[in-house]
């Protein structure tokens, strides 16, 4: 069958058939993600026409002003994922504490952690935003009374991860640990159709992506690294690209190669991005596509989380760029 006729649901069923060890529950979990993100993308597409732009009027746990779309996206994901019987715990950027669903059900064995709307500052100006998610299995012996323990696991324990970018088209990219696959939403069918099978990040790319306005507050190795990229030390000139929505900046990096970084700064000594629902899914996908993701020293996926909303610096991208950074820090 031509690539363009395979839906994401057919694809995940096929993956499950090919890998009998993989659990048959993914398609149900994924359908919660696809339903919610189709609703979110509908709101994003009609943003200027309905009363959805602007601030909601409250501040989230990160101390950030919530946008109306942040709140809508969060409700949509909690609603549709909460309907899935296999889901026990949901944790979101927009909720201080994890949400427990299906209280008392023995079958509820999965936790899903997500950033409902990534790139909030871009919502009102018609620039790409997205959703990121990470799926974890309940660790042995942990009960529903300990929801934090469901999600405080290193990224290497993710059993699936992905994102949706609401950009010039809507694209869903996911991995269950068997490569990375992209599906473009066909607006006339209302279905995510396979458009990017087995995505591989190029070994080296044309762009570096960082908020260079903070350059003077980056630690020295990061400043040296930017100098190297700009000076041609990696054997080619670089151009820069920075959208300010991590998910969109990463999507470009996945397709074109290069490096995206959010280093420590004076204001945010641990970086800005959140480990569990921003850095981990991106790192999982990067590795699955042949790239590398580190926090400056260690592999992102090896970090043992201590709190749900903890932050981490991140440098993610192609082999050549990441290997060069690794040499710089020794
Ligand atoms: P969110 O909208 O979920 O709070 O995330 C915004 C993040 C991320 O998407 C982006 O990479 C980063 O903020 C941009 O931060 P700066 O404006 O400091 O560059
Ligand atoms: Mn975000
Ligand atoms: Mn967000």
mmCIF file of C-alpha atoms and ligand atoms in Angstrom:
data_model
loop_
_atom_site.group_PDB
_atom_site.id
_atom_site.type_symbol
_atom_site.label_atom_id
_atom_site.label_comp_id
_atom_site.label_asym_id
_atom_site.label_seq_id
_atom_site.Cartn_x
_atom_site.Cartn_y
_atom_site.Cartn_z
ATOM 1 C CA UNK A 1 0.000 0.000 0.000
ATOM 2 C CA UNK A 2 1.396 3.468 -0.779
ATOM 3 C CA UNK A 3 2.811 5.302 2.217
ATOM 4 C CA UNK A 4 0.149 7.966 1.952
ATOM 5 C CA UNK A 5 -2.663 5.481 2.609
ATOM 6 C CA UNK A 6 -1.444 4.262 5.995
ATOM 7 C CA UNK A 7 -3.059 5.910 9.010
ATOM 8 C CA UNK A 8 -1.310 6.228 12.328
ATOM 9 C CA UNK A 9 -3.715 3.695 13.849
ATOM 10 C CA UNK A 10 -2.949 1.128 11.120
ATOM 11 C CA UNK A 11 0.742 1.801 11.594
ATOM 12 C CA UNK A 12 0.722 1.191 15.321
ATOM 13 C CA UNK A 13 -1.290 -2.027 14.902
ATOM 14 C CA UNK A 14 1.291 -3.178 12.350
ATOM 15 C CA UNK A 15 4.161 -2.328 14.717
ATOM 16 C CA UNK A 16 2.471 -4.401 17.411
ATOM 17 C CA UNK A 17 2.112 -7.369 15.051
ATOM 18 C CA UNK A 18 5.751 -7.215 14.025
ATOM 19 C CA UNK A 19 6.948 -7.015 17.611
ATOM 20 C CA UNK A 20 4.763 -9.421 19.539
ATOM 21 C CA UNK A 21 6.556 -8.455 22.772
ATOM 22 C CA UNK A 22 5.256 -4.921 22.474
ATOM 23 C CA UNK A 23 2.023 -4.392 24.255
ATOM 24 C CA UNK A 24 -1.236 -4.277 22.312
ATOM 25 C CA UNK A 25 -2.427 -1.301 24.287
ATOM 26 C CA UNK A 26 -0.562 1.384 22.385
ATOM 27 C CA UNK A 27 -3.240 1.882 19.787
ATOM 28 C CA UNK A 28 -5.754 2.796 22.481
ATOM 29 C CA UNK A 29 -3.314 5.193 24.169
ATOM 30 C CA UNK A 30 -2.343 6.726 20.861
ATOM 31 C CA UNK A 31 -5.952 7.241 19.822
ATOM 32 C CA UNK A 32 -6.359 9.436 22.925
ATOM 33 C CA UNK A 33 -3.444 11.535 21.692
ATOM 34 C CA UNK A 34 -4.742 11.738 18.125
ATOM 35 C CA UNK A 35 -8.270 12.747 19.192
ATOM 36 C CA UNK A 36 -7.032 15.456 21.553
ATOM 37 C CA UNK A 37 -4.454 16.862 19.139
ATOM 38 C CA UNK A 38 -7.015 17.018 16.322
ATOM 39 C CA UNK A 39 -9.194 19.146 18.594
ATOM 40 C CA UNK A 40 -6.226 21.316 19.555
ATOM 41 C CA UNK A 41 -5.179 21.797 15.942
ATOM 42 C CA UNK A 42 -8.739 22.789 15.059
ATOM 43 C CA UNK A 43 -8.617 25.529 17.721
ATOM 44 C CA UNK A 44 -5.145 26.618 16.545
ATOM 45 C CA UNK A 45 -6.298 26.847 12.920
ATOM 46 C CA UNK A 46 -9.313 29.001 13.876
ATOM 47 C CA UNK A 47 -7.437 31.009 16.488
ATOM 48 C CA UNK A 48 -8.153 34.486 15.106
ATOM 49 C CA UNK A 49 -11.821 33.674 14.467
ATOM 50 C CA UNK A 50 -12.857 32.430 17.880
ATOM 51 C CA UNK A 51 -12.192 33.831 21.336
ATOM 52 C CA UNK A 52 -9.162 31.638 22.030
ATOM 53 C CA UNK A 53 -6.223 34.051 21.711
ATOM 54 C CA UNK A 54 -4.664 35.766 24.692
ATOM 55 C CA UNK A 55 -4.192 35.106 28.393
ATOM 56 C CA UNK A 56 -6.446 32.892 30.479
ATOM 57 C CA UNK A 57 -5.815 35.025 33.537
ATOM 58 C CA UNK A 58 -3.972 32.552 35.759
ATOM 59 C CA UNK A 59 -0.376 31.555 36.407
ATOM 60 C CA UNK A 60 0.753 27.931 36.161
ATOM 61 C CA UNK A 61 3.111 26.025 38.448
ATOM 62 C CA UNK A 62 6.126 27.332 36.509
ATOM 63 C CA UNK A 63 5.106 30.885 37.367
ATOM 64 C CA UNK A 64 4.181 31.455 33.724
ATOM 65 C CA UNK A 65 1.025 33.206 32.549
ATOM 66 C CA UNK A 66 -1.351 30.623 31.081
ATOM 67 C CA UNK A 67 -2.736 31.297 27.626
ATOM 68 C CA UNK A 68 -6.301 30.227 26.789
ATOM 69 C CA UNK A 69 -4.925 27.684 24.349
ATOM 70 C CA UNK A 70 -2.663 26.182 27.054
ATOM 71 C CA UNK A 71 -5.746 25.559 29.158
ATOM 72 C CA UNK A 72 -7.870 24.209 26.299
ATOM 73 C CA UNK A 73 -5.094 21.860 25.151
ATOM 74 C CA UNK A 74 -4.573 20.585 28.684
ATOM 75 C CA UNK A 75 -8.291 19.847 29.147
ATOM 76 C CA UNK A 76 -8.495 18.085 25.783
ATOM 77 C CA UNK A 77 -5.572 15.762 26.584
ATOM 78 C CA UNK A 78 -6.746 15.004 30.112
ATOM 79 C CA UNK A 79 -10.242 14.281 28.833
ATOM 80 C CA UNK A 80 -9.327 11.934 25.976
ATOM 81 C CA UNK A 81 -6.435 10.182 27.716
ATOM 82 C CA UNK A 82 -8.521 9.878 30.866
ATOM 83 C CA UNK A 83 -11.070 7.811 28.914
ATOM 84 C CA UNK A 84 -8.445 5.121 28.222
ATOM 85 C CA UNK A 85 -8.783 2.343 30.787
ATOM 86 C CA UNK A 86 -5.095 1.507 30.699
ATOM 87 C CA UNK A 87 -4.093 4.981 31.850
ATOM 88 C CA UNK A 88 -3.608 5.448 35.591
ATOM 89 C CA UNK A 89 -1.689 8.705 35.902
ATOM 90 C CA UNK A 90 -1.496 11.850 33.787
ATOM 91 C CA UNK A 91 1.064 14.575 34.449
ATOM 92 C CA UNK A 92 1.040 17.888 32.625
ATOM 93 C CA UNK A 93 3.075 21.065 32.521
ATOM 94 C CA UNK A 94 -0.125 22.877 33.451
ATOM 95 C CA UNK A 95 -0.910 20.861 36.612
ATOM 96 C CA UNK A 96 1.201 21.053 39.726
ATOM 97 C CA UNK A 97 0.342 17.489 40.770
ATOM 98 C CA UNK A 98 -0.236 14.386 38.626
ATOM 99 C CA UNK A 99 -3.881 13.538 37.908
ATOM 100 C CA UNK A 100 -4.996 10.035 38.958
ATOM 101 C CA UNK A 101 -7.516 8.359 36.661
ATOM 102 C CA UNK A 102 -9.264 4.979 36.899
ATOM 103 C CA UNK A 103 -8.785 4.819 40.606
ATOM 104 C CA UNK A 104 -8.670 1.231 41.783
ATOM 105 C CA UNK A 105 -8.372 -0.360 38.334
ATOM 106 C CA UNK A 106 -5.843 -3.169 38.160
ATOM 107 C CA UNK A 107 -5.532 -2.636 34.417
ATOM 108 C CA UNK A 108 -4.384 0.971 34.654
ATOM 109 C CA UNK A 109 -0.689 0.494 34.024
ATOM 110 C CA UNK A 110 0.444 3.512 32.058
ATOM 111 C CA UNK A 111 1.397 7.067 32.870
ATOM 112 C CA UNK A 112 1.391 9.762 30.207
ATOM 113 C CA UNK A 113 3.322 12.966 30.738
ATOM 114 C CA UNK A 114 2.801 15.913 28.411
ATOM 115 C CA UNK A 115 3.326 19.540 27.534
ATOM 116 C CA UNK A 116 -0.115 20.326 26.094
ATOM 117 C CA UNK A 117 0.969 23.464 24.238
ATOM 118 C CA UNK A 118 4.646 24.113 23.640
ATOM 119 C CA UNK A 119 5.679 27.538 22.428
ATOM 120 C CA UNK A 120 2.970 29.603 24.152
ATOM 121 C CA UNK A 121 4.668 32.888 23.270
ATOM 122 C CA UNK A 122 4.052 32.107 19.591
ATOM 123 C CA UNK A 123 0.308 31.426 19.808
ATOM 124 C CA UNK A 124 -0.866 34.994 19.278
ATOM 125 C CA UNK A 125 1.509 35.679 16.374
ATOM 126 C CA UNK A 126 0.601 32.764 14.096
ATOM 127 C CA UNK A 127 3.883 30.887 14.528
ATOM 128 C CA UNK A 128 4.187 27.097 14.958
ATOM 129 C CA UNK A 129 3.352 25.567 18.335
ATOM 130 C CA UNK A 130 3.054 21.930 19.371
ATOM 131 C CA UNK A 131 2.307 19.202 21.913
ATOM 132 C CA UNK A 132 4.881 16.769 23.354
ATOM 133 C CA UNK A 133 4.163 13.478 25.165
ATOM 134 C CA UNK A 134 5.938 10.626 26.859
ATOM 135 C CA UNK A 135 4.457 7.240 27.863
ATOM 136 C CA UNK A 136 5.771 5.274 30.847
ATOM 137 C CA UNK A 137 4.781 1.961 32.380
ATOM 138 C CA UNK A 138 3.876 1.783 36.066
ATOM 139 C CA UNK A 139 6.989 0.536 37.900
ATOM 140 C CA UNK A 140 6.557 -2.797 39.732
ATOM 141 C CA UNK A 141 5.095 -2.498 43.182
ATOM 142 C CA UNK A 142 4.012 1.141 42.834
ATOM 143 C CA UNK A 143 0.365 1.881 43.667
ATOM 144 C CA UNK A 144 -2.037 4.615 42.609
ATOM 145 C CA UNK A 145 -1.405 6.282 45.950
ATOM 146 C CA UNK A 146 2.100 7.141 44.753
ATOM 147 C CA UNK A 147 1.438 8.858 41.405
ATOM 148 C CA UNK A 148 4.787 10.688 41.499
ATOM 149 C CA UNK A 149 6.585 7.325 41.360
ATOM 150 C CA UNK A 150 4.801 6.468 38.126
ATOM 151 C CA UNK A 151 6.397 9.401 36.356
ATOM 152 C CA UNK A 152 9.705 9.956 38.178
ATOM 153 C CA UNK A 153 11.559 7.552 35.889
ATOM 154 C CA UNK A 154 14.577 8.240 33.673
ATOM 155 C CA UNK A 155 13.811 8.865 30.002
ATOM 156 C CA UNK A 156 15.437 5.558 29.067
ATOM 157 C CA UNK A 157 12.311 3.917 30.536
ATOM 158 C CA UNK A 158 9.947 5.634 28.091
ATOM 159 C CA UNK A 159 8.059 3.035 26.112
ATOM 160 C CA UNK A 160 6.825 5.570 23.593
ATOM 161 C CA UNK A 161 7.178 9.280 22.971
ATOM 162 C CA UNK A 162 6.204 11.803 20.374
ATOM 163 C CA UNK A 163 4.968 15.230 19.460
ATOM 164 C CA UNK A 164 2.579 17.090 17.210
ATOM 165 C CA UNK A 165 3.575 20.329 15.475
ATOM 166 C CA UNK A 166 0.758 22.697 14.527
ATOM 167 C CA UNK A 167 2.707 24.335 11.722
ATOM 168 C CA UNK A 168 2.144 24.957 8.030
ATOM 169 C CA UNK A 169 0.595 21.498 8.266
ATOM 170 C CA UNK A 170 -0.162 19.404 11.353
ATOM 171 C CA UNK A 171 2.294 16.555 11.797
ATOM 172 C CA UNK A 172 2.457 13.826 14.427
ATOM 173 C CA UNK A 173 5.842 12.179 15.015
ATOM 174 C CA UNK A 174 6.151 9.165 17.322
ATOM 175 C CA UNK A 175 8.334 6.256 18.285
ATOM 176 C CA UNK A 176 7.728 3.093 20.269
ATOM 177 C CA UNK A 177 11.463 2.402 20.283
ATOM 178 C CA UNK A 178 11.517 1.079 16.746
ATOM 179 C CA UNK A 179 12.439 4.102 14.667
ATOM 180 C CA UNK A 180 10.684 7.406 14.242
ATOM 181 C CA UNK A 181 7.642 7.855 12.021
ATOM 182 C CA UNK A 182 5.810 11.001 10.941
ATOM 183 C CA UNK A 183 2.125 11.386 9.978
ATOM 184 C CA UNK A 184 0.632 14.458 8.359
ATOM 185 C CA UNK A 185 -2.973 15.296 9.168
ATOM 186 C CA UNK A 186 -5.078 15.131 6.020
ATOM 187 C CA UNK A 187 -7.628 17.868 6.736
ATOM 188 C CA UNK A 188 -10.195 16.468 4.329
ATOM 189 C CA UNK A 189 -10.098 13.002 5.937
ATOM 190 C CA UNK A 190 -9.416 14.140 9.490
ATOM 191 C CA UNK A 191 -6.793 11.390 9.725
ATOM 192 C CA UNK A 192 -3.059 11.351 10.358
ATOM 193 C CA UNK A 193 -1.504 9.683 7.274
ATOM 194 C CA UNK A 194 2.013 8.241 7.120
ATOM 195 C CA UNK A 195 4.169 10.806 5.313
ATOM 196 C CA UNK A 196 7.625 10.352 6.872
ATOM 197 C CA UNK A 197 8.414 6.648 7.482
ATOM 198 C CA UNK A 198 11.619 5.699 9.372
ATOM 199 C CA UNK A 199 12.948 9.213 9.812
ATOM 200 C CA UNK A 200 16.728 9.542 10.142
ATOM 201 C CA UNK A 201 18.482 12.680 11.291
ATOM 202 C CA UNK A 202 21.268 13.698 8.866
ATOM 203 C CA UNK A 203 24.787 13.144 10.299
ATOM 204 C CA UNK A 204 25.444 16.881 10.050
ATOM 205 C CA UNK A 205 23.143 19.774 9.292
ATOM 206 C CA UNK A 206 23.169 23.373 8.091
ATOM 207 C CA UNK A 207 21.718 25.093 11.188
ATOM 208 C CA UNK A 208 22.360 25.810 14.830
ATOM 209 C CA UNK A 209 19.375 26.843 16.916
ATOM 210 C CA UNK A 210 19.698 28.735 20.194
ATOM 211 C CA UNK A 211 18.395 31.922 21.787
ATOM 212 C CA UNK A 212 21.562 33.857 21.042
ATOM 213 C CA UNK A 213 20.317 36.921 22.934
ATOM 214 C CA UNK A 214 21.360 35.074 26.118
ATOM 215 C CA UNK A 215 24.848 34.314 24.824
ATOM 216 C CA UNK A 216 26.721 36.367 27.437
ATOM 217 C CA UNK A 217 25.060 34.421 30.234
ATOM 218 C CA UNK A 218 25.895 30.955 28.834
ATOM 219 C CA UNK A 219 28.752 29.022 30.525
ATOM 220 C CA UNK A 220 32.056 29.325 28.667
ATOM 221 C CA UNK A 221 32.010 25.957 26.842
ATOM 222 C CA UNK A 222 28.716 26.921 25.192
ATOM 223 C CA UNK A 223 30.126 30.264 24.064
ATOM 224 C CA UNK A 224 33.218 28.517 22.688
ATOM 225 C CA UNK A 225 30.989 26.023 20.922
ATOM 226 C CA UNK A 226 28.968 28.760 19.220
ATOM 227 C CA UNK A 227 32.253 30.342 18.112
ATOM 228 C CA UNK A 228 33.336 27.020 16.630
ATOM 229 C CA UNK A 229 30.072 26.627 14.728
ATOM 230 C CA UNK A 230 30.368 30.154 13.365
ATOM 231 C CA UNK A 231 34.042 29.952 12.464
ATOM 232 C CA UNK A 232 33.787 26.952 10.171
ATOM 233 C CA UNK A 233 35.687 24.670 12.585
ATOM 234 C CA UNK A 234 33.201 21.881 11.819
ATOM 235 C CA UNK A 235 34.130 21.994 8.145
ATOM 236 C CA UNK A 236 31.216 24.054 6.877
ATOM 237 C CA UNK A 237 29.460 27.374 7.460
ATOM 238 C CA UNK A 238 26.293 27.398 9.582
ATOM 239 C CA UNK A 239 23.145 29.482 9.400
ATOM 240 C CA UNK A 240 20.985 30.014 12.465
ATOM 241 C CA UNK A 241 17.284 29.296 12.953
ATOM 242 C CA UNK A 242 15.315 29.861 16.171
ATOM 243 C CA UNK A 243 11.541 29.691 16.367
ATOM 244 C CA UNK A 244 11.142 29.737 20.157
ATOM 245 C CA UNK A 245 8.876 26.672 20.150
ATOM 246 C CA UNK A 246 11.143 23.776 21.100
ATOM 247 C CA UNK A 247 8.980 21.252 19.329
ATOM 248 C CA UNK A 248 9.173 23.139 16.026
ATOM 249 C CA UNK A 249 12.891 23.850 16.419
ATOM 250 C CA UNK A 250 13.444 20.145 17.064
ATOM 251 C CA UNK A 251 11.272 19.067 14.149
ATOM 252 C CA UNK A 252 13.448 21.093 11.791
ATOM 253 C CA UNK A 253 16.570 19.640 13.415
ATOM 254 C CA UNK A 254 15.204 16.113 12.948
ATOM 255 C CA UNK A 255 14.545 16.689 9.251
ATOM 256 C CA UNK A 256 17.544 18.842 8.311
ATOM 257 C CA UNK A 257 20.121 17.986 10.977
ATOM 258 C CA UNK A 258 22.227 20.417 12.982
ATOM 259 C CA UNK A 259 21.906 21.271 16.655
ATOM 260 C CA UNK A 260 19.289 22.789 18.971
ATOM 261 C CA UNK A 261 20.417 23.947 22.383
ATOM 262 C CA UNK A 262 18.930 25.547 25.474
ATOM 263 C CA UNK A 263 21.933 26.015 27.779
ATOM 264 C CA UNK A 264 22.037 27.089 31.423
ATOM 265 C CA UNK A 265 21.733 30.870 31.802
ATOM 266 C CA UNK A 266 22.120 33.254 34.745
ATOM 267 C CA UNK A 267 18.354 33.426 35.042
ATOM 268 C CA UNK A 268 17.806 29.685 34.535
ATOM 269 C CA UNK A 269 20.926 27.861 35.800
ATOM 270 C CA UNK A 270 19.306 24.474 34.977
ATOM 271 C CA UNK A 271 18.146 25.638 31.583
ATOM 272 C CA UNK A 272 14.507 26.376 30.865
ATOM 273 C CA UNK A 273 13.124 23.201 29.368
ATOM 274 C CA UNK A 274 11.377 20.615 31.509
ATOM 275 C CA UNK A 275 12.952 17.172 31.714
ATOM 276 C CA UNK A 276 9.944 14.870 31.858
ATOM 277 C CA UNK A 277 7.674 16.247 29.172
ATOM 278 C CA UNK A 278 9.950 18.360 26.956
ATOM 279 C CA UNK A 279 13.555 17.070 27.002
ATOM 280 C CA UNK A 280 12.827 13.348 27.461
ATOM 281 C CA UNK A 281 10.445 12.819 24.528
ATOM 282 C CA UNK A 282 12.699 14.899 22.266
ATOM 283 C CA UNK A 283 15.808 12.976 23.408
ATOM 284 C CA UNK A 284 14.054 9.630 22.850
ATOM 285 C CA UNK A 285 13.065 10.583 19.304
ATOM 286 C CA UNK A 286 16.507 12.054 18.558
ATOM 287 C CA UNK A 287 18.258 8.828 19.569
ATOM 288 C CA UNK A 288 15.752 6.711 17.680
ATOM 289 C CA UNK A 289 16.536 8.771 14.568
ATOM 290 C CA UNK A 290 20.311 8.363 14.985
ATOM 291 C CA UNK A 291 20.970 11.661 16.776
ATOM 292 C CA UNK A 292 22.262 12.487 20.270
ATOM 293 C CA UNK A 293 20.797 14.401 23.238
ATOM 294 C CA UNK A 294 22.819 15.464 26.284
ATOM 295 C CA UNK A 295 22.389 17.897 29.178
ATOM 296 C CA UNK A 296 25.895 19.285 28.654
ATOM 297 C CA UNK A 297 27.584 16.261 30.212
ATOM 298 C CA UNK A 298 25.290 13.238 30.421
ATOM 299 C CA UNK A 299 22.815 11.578 28.133
ATOM 300 C CA UNK A 300 19.439 13.223 28.802
ATOM 301 C CA UNK A 301 17.752 9.798 28.956
ATOM 302 C CA UNK A 302 19.986 8.768 31.897
ATOM 303 C CA UNK A 303 18.939 11.612 34.211
ATOM 304 C CA UNK A 304 17.123 10.319 37.317
ATOM 305 C CA UNK A 305 14.316 12.825 37.897
ATOM 306 C CA UNK A 306 13.611 14.121 41.367
ATOM 307 C CA UNK A 307 10.582 16.258 40.700
ATOM 308 C CA UNK A 308 7.894 16.383 38.057
ATOM 309 C CA UNK A 309 8.587 19.875 36.775
ATOM 310 C CA UNK A 310 12.375 19.857 37.021
ATOM 311 C CA UNK A 311 14.350 21.557 34.294
ATOM 312 C CA UNK A 312 17.419 20.503 32.371
ATOM 313 C CA UNK A 313 19.797 22.099 29.908
ATOM 314 C CA UNK A 314 19.663 20.301 26.564
ATOM 315 C CA UNK A 315 21.832 19.995 23.471
ATOM 316 C CA UNK A 316 20.235 17.790 20.859
ATOM 317 C CA UNK A 317 20.989 17.097 17.242
ATOM 318 C CA UNK A 318 23.205 15.378 14.724
ATOM 319 C CA UNK A 319 26.219 13.154 15.351
ATOM 320 C CA UNK A 320 28.834 15.589 14.014
ATOM 321 C CA UNK A 321 27.631 18.607 16.003
ATOM 322 C CA UNK A 322 27.117 16.664 19.237
ATOM 323 C CA UNK A 323 30.434 14.834 19.006
ATOM 324 C CA UNK A 324 32.181 18.178 18.592
ATOM 325 C CA UNK A 325 30.459 19.570 21.703
ATOM 326 C CA UNK A 326 31.480 16.424 23.602
ATOM 327 C CA UNK A 327 35.170 17.064 22.741
ATOM 328 C CA UNK A 328 34.897 20.616 23.985
ATOM 329 C CA UNK A 329 33.730 19.612 27.446
ATOM 330 C CA UNK A 330 36.222 16.704 27.585
HETATM 331 P P1 LIG B 1 6.083 26.501 26.894
HETATM 332 O O1 LIG B 1 5.349 27.352 25.912
HETATM 333 O O2 LIG B 1 5.539 25.095 26.959
HETATM 334 O O3 LIG B 1 6.217 27.139 28.257
HETATM 335 O O4 LIG B 1 7.566 26.269 26.356
HETATM 336 C C1 LIG B 1 8.297 27.361 25.853
HETATM 337 C C2 LIG B 1 9.729 26.961 25.768
HETATM 338 C C3 LIG B 1 10.126 26.205 24.511
HETATM 339 O O5 LIG B 1 9.128 25.870 23.649
HETATM 340 C C4 LIG B 1 11.098 27.132 23.831
HETATM 341 O O6 LIG B 1 12.156 26.390 23.310
HETATM 342 C C5 LIG B 1 11.524 28.061 24.892
HETATM 343 O O7 LIG B 1 10.474 28.150 25.791
HETATM 344 C C6 LIG B 1 11.866 29.434 24.392
HETATM 345 O O8 LIG B 1 12.381 30.170 25.444
HETATM 346 P P2 LIG B 1 13.132 31.566 25.235
HETATM 347 O O9 LIG B 1 12.073 32.558 24.909
HETATM 348 O O10 LIG B 1 13.824 31.803 26.543
HETATM 349 O O11 LIG B 1 14.117 31.371 24.106
HETATM 350 MN MN1 LIG B 2 6.987 23.785 26.398
HETATM 351 MN MN1 LIG B 3 3.547 24.428 27.400
#
